[in-house]
Amino acid sequence: MDTVGLWSLVRFAHVAGAALGVGGQLALSLVILPLARHLLAPEAKDVFTAAAGRRFGLLTGAVFLPVQLGTGWAMAWHRGVTWASLAEPGYGRTLAAKLALFVVVMLAAAAHGLAHAKGRPNLARGLAVVSLVGSLGVVLLATALPVT
């Protein structure tokens, strides 16, 4: 595989990982969980939604995060990004904003899981919304970055 093909594969894995993560959040929030609330008995709904959340969290930790972090680091390295360049106007600041928002999203997602586990559904729902909206913001910032 030539260098161009390798970097195309790295970018594909990064975009596919983002699509899995954000698309999964949207599918759960807008399709699967509302249907579960309307079609399942309360006990079955609780078991189903908890299992769906755990499975999505497991996929996030085992697949999504490692792919995003590995491919993101590789693309930044390939482009010559340094800590200092993250403060520069344009690409650097946009990437810094994307990274900062990504950290917020991951913290909100982790806090969502904890709130759900501790039986605080209102807090869990609010944190899920923060995570979803933040994820959409990460994608928006990513579209402002030129191809590496």
Short mmCIF file of C-alpha atoms in Angstrom, two decimals:
data_model
loop_
_atom_site.label_atom_id
_atom_site.label_comp_id
_atom_site.label_asym_id
_atom_site.label_seq_id
_atom_site.Cartn_x
_atom_site.Cartn_y
_atom_site.Cartn_z
CA MET A 1 0.00 0.00 0.00
CA ASP A 2 1.38 3.41 -0.91
CA THR A 3 1.52 6.37 1.48
CA VAL A 4 -1.55 8.05 0.01
CA GLY A 5 -3.55 4.85 0.37
CA LEU A 6 -2.41 4.42 3.96
CA TRP A 7 -3.51 7.93 4.96
CA SER A 8 -6.80 7.46 3.13
CA LEU A 9 -7.34 4.33 5.23
CA VAL A 10 -6.45 6.20 8.44
CA ARG A 11 -8.91 9.01 7.58
CA PHE A 12 -11.58 6.44 6.67
CA ALA A 13 -11.16 4.69 10.03
CA HIS A 14 -11.39 8.05 11.84
CA VAL A 15 -14.54 9.11 9.99
CA ALA A 16 -16.12 5.66 10.31
CA GLY A 17 -15.41 5.67 14.06
CA ALA A 18 -17.02 9.09 14.38
CA ALA A 19 -20.01 7.92 12.35
CA LEU A 20 -20.38 4.90 14.62
CA GLY A 21 -20.15 6.98 17.76
CA VAL A 22 -22.37 9.89 16.80
CA GLY A 23 -24.71 7.79 14.67
CA GLY A 24 -25.10 5.35 17.52
CA GLN A 25 -25.96 8.16 19.93
CA LEU A 26 -28.53 9.52 17.49
CA ALA A 27 -30.04 6.09 16.81
CA LEU A 28 -30.32 5.32 20.51
CA SER A 29 -31.72 8.74 21.43
CA LEU A 30 -34.11 9.30 18.54
CA VAL A 31 -35.24 5.80 17.55
CA ILE A 32 -34.45 2.92 19.91
CA LEU A 33 -35.09 4.42 23.36
CA PRO A 34 -38.33 6.23 22.44
CA LEU A 35 -39.68 3.02 20.91
CA ALA A 36 -38.68 1.05 24.00
CA ARG A 37 -40.51 3.57 26.22
CA HIS A 38 -43.71 3.23 24.19
CA LEU A 39 -43.71 -0.46 23.30
CA LEU A 40 -42.25 -2.23 26.33
CA ALA A 41 -43.64 -2.75 29.80
CA PRO A 42 -41.84 -0.58 32.40
CA GLU A 43 -39.72 -3.43 33.79
CA ALA A 44 -38.77 -4.69 30.32
CA LYS A 45 -38.04 -1.13 29.21
CA ASP A 46 -35.67 -0.58 32.14
CA VAL A 47 -33.81 -3.84 31.48
CA PHE A 48 -33.63 -3.17 27.73
CA THR A 49 -32.46 0.44 27.98
CA ALA A 50 -29.83 -0.41 30.60
CA ALA A 51 -28.53 -3.27 28.43
CA ALA A 52 -28.48 -1.09 25.30
CA GLY A 53 -26.58 1.62 27.19
CA ARG A 54 -24.06 -0.85 28.57
CA ARG A 55 -23.48 -2.38 25.15
CA PHE A 56 -23.03 1.03 23.51
CA GLY A 57 -20.67 2.06 26.32
CA LEU A 58 -18.65 -1.13 25.87
CA LEU A 59 -18.38 -0.55 22.12
CA THR A 60 -17.35 3.03 22.78
CA GLY A 61 -14.60 2.00 25.17
CA ALA A 62 -13.39 -1.02 23.22
CA VAL A 63 -13.69 0.25 19.63
CA PHE A 64 -14.69 3.89 19.22
CA LEU A 65 -12.23 5.54 21.62
CA PRO A 66 -9.13 3.55 20.60
CA VAL A 67 -9.87 4.10 16.90
CA GLN A 68 -10.56 7.83 17.35
CA LEU A 69 -7.54 8.42 19.55
CA GLY A 70 -5.15 6.35 17.44
CA THR A 71 -6.21 7.69 14.06
CA GLY A 72 -6.55 11.25 15.37
CA TRP A 73 -3.06 11.16 16.83
CA ALA A 74 -1.68 9.66 13.60
CA MET A 75 -3.30 12.34 11.42
CA ALA A 76 -2.06 15.13 13.72
CA TRP A 77 1.46 13.67 13.66
CA HIS A 78 1.32 13.35 9.86
CA ARG A 79 0.29 16.99 9.57
CA GLY A 80 3.06 18.09 11.96
CA VAL A 81 0.77 19.32 14.72
CA THR A 82 2.58 20.32 17.91
CA TRP A 83 1.27 21.54 21.25
CA ALA A 84 2.34 25.06 20.26
CA SER A 85 0.55 24.88 16.90
CA LEU A 86 -2.76 24.26 18.69
CA ALA A 87 -2.69 27.92 19.75
CA GLU A 88 -2.18 29.21 16.19
CA PRO A 89 -5.14 30.69 14.29
CA GLY A 90 -6.92 28.50 11.78
CA TYR A 91 -6.18 24.79 11.80
CA GLY A 92 -4.50 24.76 15.22
CA ARG A 93 -7.25 26.52 17.13
CA THR A 94 -9.99 24.61 15.34
CA LEU A 95 -8.30 21.31 16.19
CA ALA A 96 -7.79 22.47 19.80
CA ALA A 97 -11.49 23.34 20.08
CA LYS A 98 -12.43 19.95 18.60
CA LEU A 99 -10.17 18.14 21.06
CA ALA A 100 -11.45 20.13 24.04
CA LEU A 101 -15.06 19.47 23.07
CA PHE A 102 -14.27 15.77 22.55
CA VAL A 103 -12.94 15.62 26.13
CA VAL A 104 -16.14 17.30 27.40
CA VAL A 105 -18.24 14.79 25.43
CA MET A 106 -16.36 11.81 26.86
CA LEU A 107 -16.63 13.20 30.41
CA ALA A 108 -20.37 13.82 29.96
CA ALA A 109 -20.83 10.30 28.58
CA ALA A 110 -18.96 8.77 31.52
CA ALA A 111 -20.94 10.88 33.99
CA HIS A 112 -24.14 9.80 32.22
CA GLY A 113 -23.27 6.16 32.87
CA LEU A 114 -22.53 6.88 36.53
CA ALA A 115 -25.74 8.88 36.99
CA HIS A 116 -27.75 6.08 35.40
CA ALA A 117 -26.06 3.46 37.58
CA LYS A 118 -26.82 5.51 40.71
CA GLY A 119 -30.52 5.79 39.81
CA ARG A 120 -30.54 9.49 38.88
CA PRO A 121 -32.50 9.41 35.61
CA ASN A 122 -32.99 13.18 35.22
CA LEU A 123 -29.27 13.86 35.59
CA ALA A 124 -28.46 10.93 33.30
CA ARG A 125 -30.81 12.26 30.61
CA GLY A 126 -29.33 15.77 30.84
CA LEU A 127 -25.80 14.41 30.54
CA ALA A 128 -26.86 12.29 27.55
CA VAL A 129 -28.14 15.43 25.83
CA VAL A 130 -24.88 17.27 26.61
CA SER A 131 -22.91 14.36 25.17
CA LEU A 132 -25.03 14.16 22.02
CA VAL A 133 -25.03 17.91 21.32
CA GLY A 134 -21.30 18.04 22.06
CA SER A 135 -20.70 15.15 19.66
CA LEU A 136 -22.49 17.04 16.92
CA GLY A 137 -20.27 20.02 17.73
CA VAL A 138 -17.16 17.83 17.37
CA VAL A 139 -18.37 16.73 13.93
CA LEU A 140 -19.06 20.35 12.96
CA LEU A 141 -15.55 21.39 13.99
CA ALA A 142 -14.10 18.39 12.13
CA THR A 143 -15.70 19.59 8.90
CA ALA A 144 -13.77 22.86 9.27
CA LEU A 145 -10.42 21.03 9.26
CA PRO A 146 -8.71 20.49 5.90
CA VAL A 147 -7.84 16.95 4.86
CA THR A 148 -4.49 15.80 6.25
#
